[in-house]
mmCIF file of C-alpha atoms in Angstrom:
data_model
loop_
_atom_site.group_PDB
_atom_site.id
_atom_site.type_symbol
_atom_site.label_atom_id
_atom_site.label_comp_id
_atom_site.label_asym_id
_atom_site.label_seq_id
_atom_site.Cartn_x
_atom_site.Cartn_y
_atom_site.Cartn_z
ATOM 1 C CA MET A 1 11.456 -34.163 -21.429
ATOM 2 C CA GLY A 2 13.982 -36.506 -23.142
ATOM 3 C CA ALA A 3 15.862 -37.038 -19.697
ATOM 4 C CA HIS A 4 12.566 -37.759 -17.883
ATOM 5 C CA ALA A 5 11.327 -40.309 -20.698
ATOM 6 C CA SER A 6 14.522 -42.175 -20.514
ATOM 7 C CA SER A 7 14.632 -42.518 -16.823
ATOM 8 C CA LEU A 8 11.260 -44.093 -16.814
ATOM 9 C CA PRO A 9 12.306 -47.716 -18.068
ATOM 10 C CA PHE A 10 15.171 -47.419 -15.266
ATOM 11 C CA PHE A 11 12.471 -47.185 -12.494
ATOM 12 C CA LEU A 12 10.380 -49.905 -14.030
ATOM 13 C CA MET A 13 13.546 -52.056 -14.269
ATOM 14 C CA MET A 14 14.344 -51.522 -10.610
ATOM 15 C CA MET A 15 10.828 -52.535 -9.622
ATOM 16 C CA LEU A 16 11.093 -55.747 -11.698
ATOM 17 C CA VAL A 17 14.429 -56.401 -10.008
ATOM 18 C CA ALA A 18 13.076 -55.830 -6.673
ATOM 19 C CA THR A 19 10.088 -58.200 -7.394
ATOM 20 C CA ALA A 20 12.560 -60.856 -8.809
ATOM 21 C CA THR A 21 15.062 -60.815 -6.021
ATOM 22 C CA ALA A 22 12.771 -61.820 -3.367
ATOM 23 C CA LYS A 23 14.334 -62.167 0.080
ATOM 24 C CA VAL A 24 15.972 -65.522 0.861
ATOM 25 C CA PRO A 25 13.921 -66.975 3.788
ATOM 26 C CA ALA A 26 16.116 -69.994 4.455
ATOM 27 C CA ILE A 27 19.461 -71.651 3.793
ATOM 28 C CA ILE A 28 19.161 -75.300 2.934
ATOM 29 C CA VAL A 29 22.656 -77.212 2.887
ATOM 30 C CA PHE A 30 24.118 -80.356 1.457
ATOM 31 C CA GLY A 31 27.578 -81.626 1.701
ATOM 32 C CA ASP A 32 30.324 -82.965 3.900
ATOM 33 C CA SER A 33 32.245 -81.854 6.937
ATOM 34 C CA SER A 34 32.852 -78.213 5.654
ATOM 35 C CA VAL A 35 28.962 -77.773 6.333
ATOM 36 C CA ASP A 36 27.996 -80.449 8.693
ATOM 37 C CA SER A 37 27.003 -78.863 12.015
ATOM 38 C CA GLY A 38 26.251 -82.174 13.847
ATOM 39 C CA ASN A 39 24.416 -84.719 11.731
ATOM 40 C CA ASN A 40 27.070 -87.262 12.351
ATOM 41 C CA ASN A 41 26.525 -87.021 16.147
ATOM 42 C CA ARG A 42 23.462 -89.091 15.575
ATOM 43 C CA ILE A 43 24.992 -92.008 13.384
ATOM 44 C CA PRO A 44 27.578 -94.629 14.180
ATOM 45 C CA THR A 45 30.753 -93.278 12.906
ATOM 46 C CA ILE A 46 34.297 -92.319 14.005
ATOM 47 C CA ALA A 47 33.777 -89.092 11.722
ATOM 48 C CA ARG A 48 32.710 -86.973 14.713
ATOM 49 C CA SER A 49 33.810 -83.794 16.541
ATOM 50 C CA ASN A 50 31.181 -83.345 19.256
ATOM 51 C CA PHE A 51 33.824 -83.088 21.963
ATOM 52 C CA GLU A 52 36.402 -80.516 22.986
ATOM 53 C CA PRO A 53 38.379 -78.839 22.085
ATOM 54 C CA TYR A 54 36.065 -78.704 18.750
ATOM 55 C CA GLY A 55 33.727 -75.819 19.338
ATOM 56 C CA ARG A 56 35.771 -74.046 21.987
ATOM 57 C CA ASP A 57 35.081 -70.594 20.205
ATOM 58 C CA PHE A 58 31.379 -71.504 19.341
ATOM 59 C CA ALA A 59 28.776 -69.693 21.169
ATOM 60 C CA GLY A 60 28.701 -71.210 24.848
ATOM 61 C CA GLY A 61 32.104 -73.031 24.215
ATOM 62 C CA LYS A 62 29.829 -75.951 22.616
ATOM 63 C CA ALA A 63 31.155 -78.792 20.696
ATOM 64 C CA THR A 64 28.181 -79.159 18.286
ATOM 65 C CA GLY A 65 29.765 -81.530 15.884
ATOM 66 C CA ARG A 66 31.323 -78.775 13.586
ATOM 67 C CA PHE A 67 34.804 -79.757 12.361
ATOM 68 C CA CYS A 68 35.988 -76.378 13.702
ATOM 69 C CA ASN A 69 36.958 -74.345 16.792
ATOM 70 C CA GLY A 70 33.928 -72.327 16.004
ATOM 71 C CA ARG A 71 31.470 -71.463 13.203
ATOM 72 C CA LEU A 72 31.425 -72.782 9.368
ATOM 73 C CA ALA A 73 31.168 -70.913 6.247
ATOM 74 C CA THR A 74 27.457 -71.598 5.914
ATOM 75 C CA ASP A 75 26.848 -70.192 9.456
ATOM 76 C CA PHE A 76 28.559 -67.000 8.361
ATOM 77 C CA ILE A 77 26.463 -67.053 4.940
ATOM 78 C CA SER A 78 23.211 -67.418 6.809
ATOM 79 C CA GLU A 79 24.085 -64.460 8.840
ATOM 80 C CA ALA A 80 25.054 -62.473 5.809
ATOM 81 C CA PHE A 81 21.461 -63.164 4.529
ATOM 82 C CA GLY A 82 19.944 -61.670 7.538
ATOM 83 C CA LEU A 83 18.985 -65.032 9.167
ATOM 84 C CA ARG A 84 20.312 -66.709 12.046
ATOM 85 C CA PRO A 85 24.050 -66.889 12.733
ATOM 86 C CA PHE A 86 24.248 -70.688 12.573
ATOM 87 C CA VAL A 87 22.652 -73.457 10.690
ATOM 88 C CA PRO A 88 21.440 -76.333 12.434
ATOM 89 C CA ALA A 89 21.780 -80.034 11.848
ATOM 90 C CA TYR A 90 18.737 -81.668 10.490
ATOM 91 C CA LEU A 91 19.250 -84.704 12.987
ATOM 92 C CA ASP A 92 19.817 -82.587 15.845
ATOM 93 C CA PRO A 93 16.744 -83.270 18.308
ATOM 94 C CA ALA A 94 17.320 -79.951 20.009
ATOM 95 C CA TYR A 95 15.620 -78.295 16.860
ATOM 96 C CA ASN A 96 12.138 -78.595 15.383
ATOM 97 C CA ILE A 97 10.635 -77.975 12.148
ATOM 98 C CA SER A 98 9.889 -74.265 12.715
ATOM 99 C CA ASP A 99 13.507 -73.912 13.389
ATOM 100 C CA PHE A 100 14.546 -75.639 10.328
ATOM 101 C CA ALA A 101 12.282 -73.642 8.207
ATOM 102 C CA VAL A 102 14.890 -70.862 8.564
ATOM 103 C CA GLY A 103 17.844 -73.054 7.820
ATOM 104 C CA VAL A 104 18.985 -76.530 8.103
ATOM 105 C CA THR A 105 21.962 -78.740 6.906
ATOM 106 C CA PHE A 106 21.637 -82.426 5.889
ATOM 107 C CA ALA A 107 25.437 -82.635 5.419
ATOM 108 C CA SER A 108 27.574 -85.444 6.804
ATOM 109 C CA ALA A 109 31.288 -85.316 7.538
ATOM 110 C CA GLY A 110 33.208 -87.853 5.388
ATOM 111 C CA THR A 111 30.771 -88.089 2.611
ATOM 112 C CA GLY A 112 31.352 -87.440 -1.066
ATOM 113 C CA TYR A 113 29.465 -87.510 -4.459
ATOM 114 C CA ASP A 114 30.496 -91.105 -4.848
ATOM 115 C CA ASN A 115 28.606 -93.727 -2.691
ATOM 116 C CA ALA A 116 31.981 -95.506 -2.140
ATOM 117 C CA THR A 117 33.372 -92.389 -0.361
ATOM 118 C CA SER A 118 30.563 -92.433 2.228
ATOM 119 C CA ASP A 119 31.327 -96.155 2.719
ATOM 120 C CA VAL A 120 34.896 -95.535 3.788
ATOM 121 C CA LEU A 121 33.816 -93.898 7.209
ATOM 122 C CA GLY A 122 30.238 -95.262 7.399
ATOM 123 C CA VAL A 123 28.681 -91.889 7.054
ATOM 124 C CA ILE A 124 25.331 -90.578 5.276
ATOM 125 C CA PRO A 125 25.719 -91.061 1.377
ATOM 126 C CA PHE A 126 24.935 -87.946 -0.820
ATOM 127 C CA TRP A 127 21.800 -89.436 -2.150
ATOM 128 C CA ARG A 128 20.579 -90.113 1.486
ATOM 129 C CA GLU A 129 20.801 -86.276 1.956
ATOM 130 C CA LEU A 130 18.261 -85.780 -0.833
ATOM 131 C CA GLU A 131 16.024 -88.261 0.937
ATOM 132 C CA TYR A 132 16.178 -86.358 4.276
ATOM 133 C CA TYR A 133 15.480 -83.257 2.256
ATOM 134 C CA LYS A 134 12.021 -84.854 0.802
ATOM 135 C CA GLU A 135 11.301 -85.803 4.475
ATOM 136 C CA TYR A 136 11.970 -82.312 5.429
ATOM 137 C CA GLN A 137 9.542 -80.907 2.809
ATOM 138 C CA LYS A 138 6.671 -83.006 4.114
ATOM 139 C CA ARG A 139 7.390 -81.989 7.706
ATOM 140 C CA LEU A 140 7.190 -78.173 6.429
ATOM 141 C CA ARG A 141 3.871 -79.082 4.587
ATOM 142 C CA ALA A 142 2.386 -80.554 7.596
ATOM 143 C CA HIS A 143 3.577 -77.563 9.765
ATOM 144 C CA PHE A 144 2.889 -74.446 7.563
ATOM 145 C CA GLY A 145 0.582 -75.805 4.759
ATOM 146 C CA ASP A 146 1.248 -76.116 0.984
ATOM 147 C CA TRP A 147 1.534 -72.361 -0.074
ATOM 148 C CA LYS A 148 3.817 -71.167 2.569
ATOM 149 C CA THR A 149 5.985 -74.385 2.166
ATOM 150 C CA ILE A 150 6.177 -73.594 -1.555
ATOM 151 C CA ASP A 151 7.034 -69.996 -0.940
ATOM 152 C CA ILE A 152 9.957 -71.069 1.474
ATOM 153 C CA LEU A 153 11.356 -73.761 -0.996
ATOM 154 C CA SER A 154 11.126 -71.708 -4.109
ATOM 155 C CA LYS A 155 12.804 -68.626 -2.438
ATOM 156 C CA ALA A 156 15.409 -70.497 -0.175
ATOM 157 C CA LEU A 157 19.103 -70.378 -0.914
ATOM 158 C CA TYR A 158 20.395 -74.053 -1.478
ATOM 159 C CA VAL A 159 24.214 -74.532 -0.867
ATOM 160 C CA ILE A 160 26.214 -77.572 -2.021
ATOM 161 C CA SER A 161 29.826 -78.147 -0.588
ATOM 162 C CA ILE A 162 31.256 -81.619 -1.279
ATOM 163 C CA GLY A 163 33.761 -83.441 -3.175
ATOM 164 C CA THR A 164 37.252 -83.231 -1.424
ATOM 165 C CA ASN A 165 36.728 -86.659 0.422
ATOM 166 C CA ASP A 166 36.054 -88.249 -3.039
ATOM 167 C CA PHE A 167 39.539 -87.672 -3.795
ATOM 168 C CA LEU A 168 41.505 -87.774 -0.395
ATOM 169 C CA GLU A 169 39.436 -90.472 1.313
ATOM 170 C CA ASN A 170 38.675 -92.441 -1.843
ATOM 171 C CA TYR A 171 40.435 -91.981 -5.083
ATOM 172 C CA TYR A 172 43.998 -91.417 -3.630
ATOM 173 C CA ALA A 173 43.469 -93.789 -0.724
ATOM 174 C CA PHE A 174 45.734 -96.895 -0.405
ATOM 175 C CA ASN A 175 44.369 -99.830 -2.285
ATOM 176 C CA SER A 176 41.614 -97.651 -3.940
ATOM 177 C CA GLN A 177 39.323 -99.520 -6.047
ATOM 178 C CA ARG A 178 38.201 -96.499 -7.937
ATOM 179 C CA ARG A 179 41.803 -95.791 -9.107
ATOM 180 C CA SER A 180 41.885 -99.084 -10.767
ATOM 181 C CA GLN A 181 38.636 -98.237 -12.366
ATOM 182 C CA PHE A 182 39.143 -94.675 -13.532
ATOM 183 C CA THR A 183 41.948 -92.376 -14.754
ATOM 184 C CA VAL A 184 41.725 -89.129 -12.394
ATOM 185 C CA ASP A 185 40.083 -87.338 -15.289
ATOM 186 C CA ALA A 186 37.450 -89.829 -15.843
ATOM 187 C CA TYR A 187 36.693 -90.029 -12.231
ATOM 188 C CA GLN A 188 35.942 -86.184 -12.050
ATOM 189 C CA ILE A 189 33.655 -86.859 -14.923
ATOM 190 C CA PHE A 190 31.899 -89.605 -13.107
ATOM 191 C CA LEU A 191 31.657 -87.136 -10.112
ATOM 192 C CA VAL A 192 30.269 -84.245 -12.192
ATOM 193 C CA GLY A 193 27.610 -86.775 -13.507
ATOM 194 C CA ILE A 194 26.352 -87.303 -10.059
ATOM 195 C CA ALA A 195 26.428 -83.504 -9.253
ATOM 196 C CA LYS A 196 24.368 -82.874 -12.409
ATOM 197 C CA LYS A 197 21.722 -85.472 -11.488
ATOM 198 C CA PHE A 198 21.553 -84.144 -7.742
ATOM 199 C CA ILE A 199 20.782 -80.597 -9.015
ATOM 200 C CA VAL A 200 18.332 -81.617 -11.569
ATOM 201 C CA ASP A 201 16.591 -83.664 -8.965
ATOM 202 C CA LEU A 202 16.709 -80.814 -6.439
ATOM 203 C CA HIS A 203 15.387 -78.489 -9.076
ATOM 204 C CA SER A 204 12.477 -80.809 -9.777
ATOM 205 C CA LEU A 205 11.820 -80.854 -6.059
ATOM 206 C CA GLY A 206 11.324 -76.860 -6.076
ATOM 207 C CA ALA A 207 14.849 -75.536 -5.506
ATOM 208 C CA ARG A 208 15.496 -72.340 -7.871
ATOM 209 C CA LYS A 209 18.596 -70.691 -6.204
ATOM 210 C CA ILE A 210 21.365 -73.072 -5.932
ATOM 211 C CA SER A 211 25.052 -72.610 -4.985
ATOM 212 C CA LEU A 212 27.517 -75.343 -6.133
ATOM 213 C CA GLY A 213 30.651 -75.195 -4.309
ATOM 214 C CA GLY A 214 34.107 -75.886 -5.618
ATOM 215 C CA ILE A 215 36.686 -77.819 -3.706
ATOM 216 C CA PRO A 216 39.736 -76.176 -1.907
ATOM 217 C CA PRO A 217 43.505 -76.441 -2.797
ATOM 218 C CA MET A 218 43.498 -79.895 -0.984
ATOM 219 C CA GLY A 219 47.164 -80.318 -1.505
ATOM 220 C CA CYS A 220 47.671 -77.482 1.050
ATOM 221 C CA MET A 221 45.908 -79.228 3.919
ATOM 222 C CA PRO A 222 48.226 -79.852 6.718
ATOM 223 C CA LEU A 223 47.603 -83.572 6.412
ATOM 224 C CA GLU A 224 48.803 -83.730 2.836
ATOM 225 C CA ARG A 225 51.735 -81.251 3.487
ATOM 226 C CA ALA A 226 53.025 -83.432 6.314
ATOM 227 C CA GLN A 227 53.221 -86.416 3.960
ATOM 228 C CA ASN A 228 55.010 -84.336 1.204
ATOM 229 C CA LEU A 229 58.544 -85.036 2.861
ATOM 230 C CA ALA A 230 60.355 -85.133 -0.672
ATOM 231 C CA ASN A 231 59.306 -81.414 -1.408
ATOM 232 C CA GLY A 232 60.013 -80.077 2.083
ATOM 233 C CA ASN A 233 56.410 -80.276 3.255
ATOM 234 C CA GLU A 234 55.354 -77.938 0.611
ATOM 235 C CA CYS A 235 51.595 -78.114 -0.870
ATOM 236 C CA MET A 236 50.954 -81.360 -2.848
ATOM 237 C CA ALA A 237 50.865 -79.771 -6.406
ATOM 238 C CA THR A 238 49.357 -82.968 -7.918
ATOM 239 C CA TYR A 239 46.212 -82.562 -5.694
ATOM 240 C CA ASN A 240 45.990 -78.934 -6.199
ATOM 241 C CA ILE A 241 46.073 -79.515 -10.070
ATOM 242 C CA VAL A 242 43.229 -81.994 -9.630
ATOM 243 C CA ALA A 243 41.150 -79.583 -7.562
ATOM 244 C CA MET A 244 41.441 -76.878 -10.172
ATOM 245 C CA SER A 245 40.615 -79.408 -13.016
ATOM 246 C CA PHE A 246 37.568 -80.627 -11.094
ATOM 247 C CA ASN A 247 36.464 -76.893 -10.311
ATOM 248 C CA SER A 248 36.756 -76.104 -13.883
ATOM 249 C CA LYS A 249 34.574 -79.091 -14.749
ATOM 250 C CA LEU A 250 31.921 -78.107 -12.099
ATOM 251 C CA GLY A 251 32.038 -74.369 -13.617
ATOM 252 C CA ASP A 252 31.218 -75.878 -16.967
ATOM 253 C CA LEU A 253 28.305 -77.863 -15.406
ATOM 254 C CA VAL A 254 26.925 -74.769 -14.013
ATOM 255 C CA ARG A 255 26.905 -72.929 -17.381
ATOM 256 C CA GLU A 256 25.329 -76.013 -18.912
ATOM 257 C CA LEU A 257 22.408 -76.445 -16.482
ATOM 258 C CA ASN A 258 21.748 -72.598 -16.480
ATOM 259 C CA GLY A 259 21.336 -72.967 -20.304
ATOM 260 C CA GLU A 260 19.187 -75.960 -20.013
ATOM 261 C CA ILE A 261 16.731 -75.479 -17.034
ATOM 262 C CA PRO A 262 14.500 -72.579 -17.163
ATOM 263 C CA GLY A 263 13.858 -70.720 -14.011
ATOM 264 C CA LEU A 264 17.179 -71.903 -12.394
ATOM 265 C CA LYS A 265 19.630 -69.781 -10.824
ATOM 266 C CA LEU A 266 22.735 -71.781 -10.425
ATOM 267 C CA VAL A 267 26.037 -70.126 -9.302
ATOM 268 C CA PHE A 268 29.463 -71.609 -8.777
ATOM 269 C CA SER A 269 31.072 -70.771 -5.586
ATOM 270 C CA ASN A 270 34.867 -71.369 -5.671
ATOM 271 C CA PRO A 271 36.741 -71.158 -2.555
ATOM 272 C CA TYR A 272 40.163 -72.400 -4.310
ATOM 273 C CA TYR A 273 41.816 -69.018 -5.236
ATOM 274 C CA VAL A 274 40.937 -67.130 -2.034
ATOM 275 C CA LEU A 275 42.185 -69.978 0.203
ATOM 276 C CA MET A 276 45.463 -70.122 -1.923
ATOM 277 C CA GLN A 277 45.859 -66.392 -1.305
ATOM 278 C CA ILE A 278 45.463 -66.915 2.494
ATOM 279 C CA ILE A 279 47.821 -69.935 2.426
ATOM 280 C CA THR A 280 50.494 -68.163 0.339
ATOM 281 C CA LYS A 281 50.252 -64.812 2.067
ATOM 282 C CA PRO A 282 49.131 -65.514 5.657
ATOM 283 C CA SER A 283 50.065 -62.370 7.312
ATOM 284 C CA SER A 284 48.019 -60.371 4.693
ATOM 285 C CA PHE A 285 44.996 -61.878 6.440
ATOM 286 C CA GLY A 286 45.909 -61.862 9.927
ATOM 287 C CA PHE A 287 47.256 -65.325 10.278
ATOM 288 C CA GLU A 288 50.716 -66.659 11.443
ATOM 289 C CA VAL A 289 50.728 -70.238 10.738
ATOM 290 C CA SER A 290 49.597 -71.860 7.413
ATOM 291 C CA GLU A 291 51.415 -75.314 7.175
ATOM 292 C CA ARG A 292 49.944 -76.996 10.397
ATOM 293 C CA GLY A 293 46.563 -76.728 12.153
ATOM 294 C CA CYS A 294 45.909 -75.478 15.697
ATOM 295 C CA CYS A 295 44.970 -78.899 17.347
ATOM 296 C CA ALA A 296 47.574 -81.148 18.829
ATOM 297 C CA THR A 297 50.537 -81.304 16.343
ATOM 298 C CA GLY A 298 48.458 -79.846 13.642
ATOM 299 C CA MET A 299 49.765 -82.196 10.922
ATOM 300 C CA PHE A 300 47.837 -85.569 11.355
ATOM 301 C CA GLU A 301 45.038 -85.199 13.829
ATOM 302 C CA MET A 302 41.395 -84.573 13.371
ATOM 303 C CA GLY A 303 38.243 -86.162 15.036
ATOM 304 C CA TYR A 304 39.138 -88.299 17.918
ATOM 305 C CA ALA A 305 42.664 -87.823 17.471
ATOM 306 C CA CYS A 306 42.374 -84.194 18.164
ATOM 307 C CA ASP A 307 41.031 -84.013 21.750
ATOM 308 C CA GLU A 308 41.402 -81.731 24.678
ATOM 309 C CA ARG A 309 44.082 -83.814 26.662
ATOM 310 C CA ASN A 310 46.779 -82.830 24.096
ATOM 311 C CA PRO A 311 49.079 -80.303 25.415
ATOM 312 C CA MET A 312 50.246 -79.040 21.947
ATOM 313 C CA THR A 313 46.923 -77.424 21.038
ATOM 314 C CA CYS A 314 47.453 -73.872 20.393
ATOM 315 C CA ASN A 315 45.780 -71.203 22.620
ATOM 316 C CA ASP A 316 44.625 -68.827 19.725
ATOM 317 C CA ALA A 317 43.148 -70.560 16.656
ATOM 318 C CA ASN A 318 42.599 -67.176 15.018
ATOM 319 C CA ARG A 319 46.446 -67.079 14.137
ATOM 320 C CA TYR A 320 45.941 -70.369 12.390
ATOM 321 C CA ILE A 321 44.408 -70.983 8.806
ATOM 322 C CA PHE A 322 43.586 -74.562 9.789
ATOM 323 C CA TRP A 323 42.026 -75.599 13.007
ATOM 324 C CA ASP A 324 43.026 -79.530 12.554
ATOM 325 C CA ALA A 325 44.940 -81.125 9.905
ATOM 326 C CA PHE A 326 42.086 -81.262 7.540
ATOM 327 C CA HIS A 327 39.704 -78.287 8.440
ATOM 328 C CA PRO A 328 39.816 -74.705 8.382
ATOM 329 C CA SER A 329 39.569 -72.514 11.533
ATOM 330 C CA GLU A 330 36.567 -70.300 12.069
ATOM 331 C CA HIS A 331 38.495 -67.204 10.901
ATOM 332 C CA THR A 332 39.345 -68.920 7.704
ATOM 333 C CA ASN A 333 35.685 -69.981 7.289
ATOM 334 C CA LYS A 334 34.580 -66.255 7.723
ATOM 335 C CA LEU A 335 36.889 -65.087 5.065
ATOM 336 C CA VAL A 336 35.704 -67.825 2.650
ATOM 337 C CA ALA A 337 32.120 -67.029 3.366
ATOM 338 C CA GLN A 338 32.859 -63.255 2.635
ATOM 339 C CA HIS A 339 34.390 -64.125 -0.567
ATOM 340 C CA VAL A 340 31.742 -66.404 -1.980
ATOM 341 C CA VAL A 341 28.918 -63.882 -0.856
ATOM 342 C CA ASN A 342 30.659 -60.929 -2.544
ATOM 343 C CA THR A 343 31.749 -62.988 -5.780
ATOM 344 C CA SER A 344 28.653 -65.311 -6.457
ATOM 345 C CA LEU A 345 26.035 -65.271 -3.645
ATOM 346 C CA TYR A 346 25.441 -61.647 -4.008
ATOM 347 C CA LYS A 347 23.066 -62.436 -6.995
ATOM 348 C CA PHE A 348 20.482 -63.780 -4.195
ATOM 349 C CA LEU A 349 20.933 -60.913 -1.839
#
């Protein structure tokens, strides 16, 4: 009798959990080149990758505009949630609103939290991504009606992956104006303020399940290692310390907003430590090369400098942690996606 009575609340609890954790019907993405699947193809910028050898391991060997030999982490995340194995770019005319109802990315390679970062390469600023999202909402309503649209938007998983360019393309760039205005700690606080406003605005527009991404160990990118001659091309420790500090502040923001905004489910997805593990012990993860990318020399090239005419490009990108001097290979993206699904996004599965 006692056992039966005590088990009843458990079943009730499971029913409540099942009701609360409704299936995720769509993946909606904001950010930079880590999650841009081709939006930059449609704007006048040099920050593009819609040419070979980019995409050579993507379905059909197509260079879609992903800065990778294959799929991005968000493509794998979409698949893990039982959705399509790829997330299309909002500006890609090959897709329509019914395609985007299952998943869409507004991301732009080269952008950052800071408007000054997007100015460097003339790409889509972060605030404009939110404007595209508002337009997307209107298109959903016109196509599906109010109720279906509200259902999609409130249950969708929103993924934000951005921030590296604010430091590498902006703050630490030659003649950086931001460096004369801010200490690196103050700049991080400035960026966190932008992140906070973005999440608050996104929530006010109907988002409930949001993943805020941390930044990688940017000092270990081949481009940064190639310039670290004084320390034998090791990772740039200064940049990695900044990445950890910034990630810590983002983690604090997640805790703060979860406490302040009722109904918000905000998680922090941190790629830093899994990437450091992979870079430090590449053979444990099936890799052979960690200090340079597959494309060309692998030390300086990305975008137009990484083209199919370069005879130095490797044959098997799966052996390389990095695809070009800045971006991970598909195999690395898959491992990072698995890590964030298992450590933070599982709450939404």
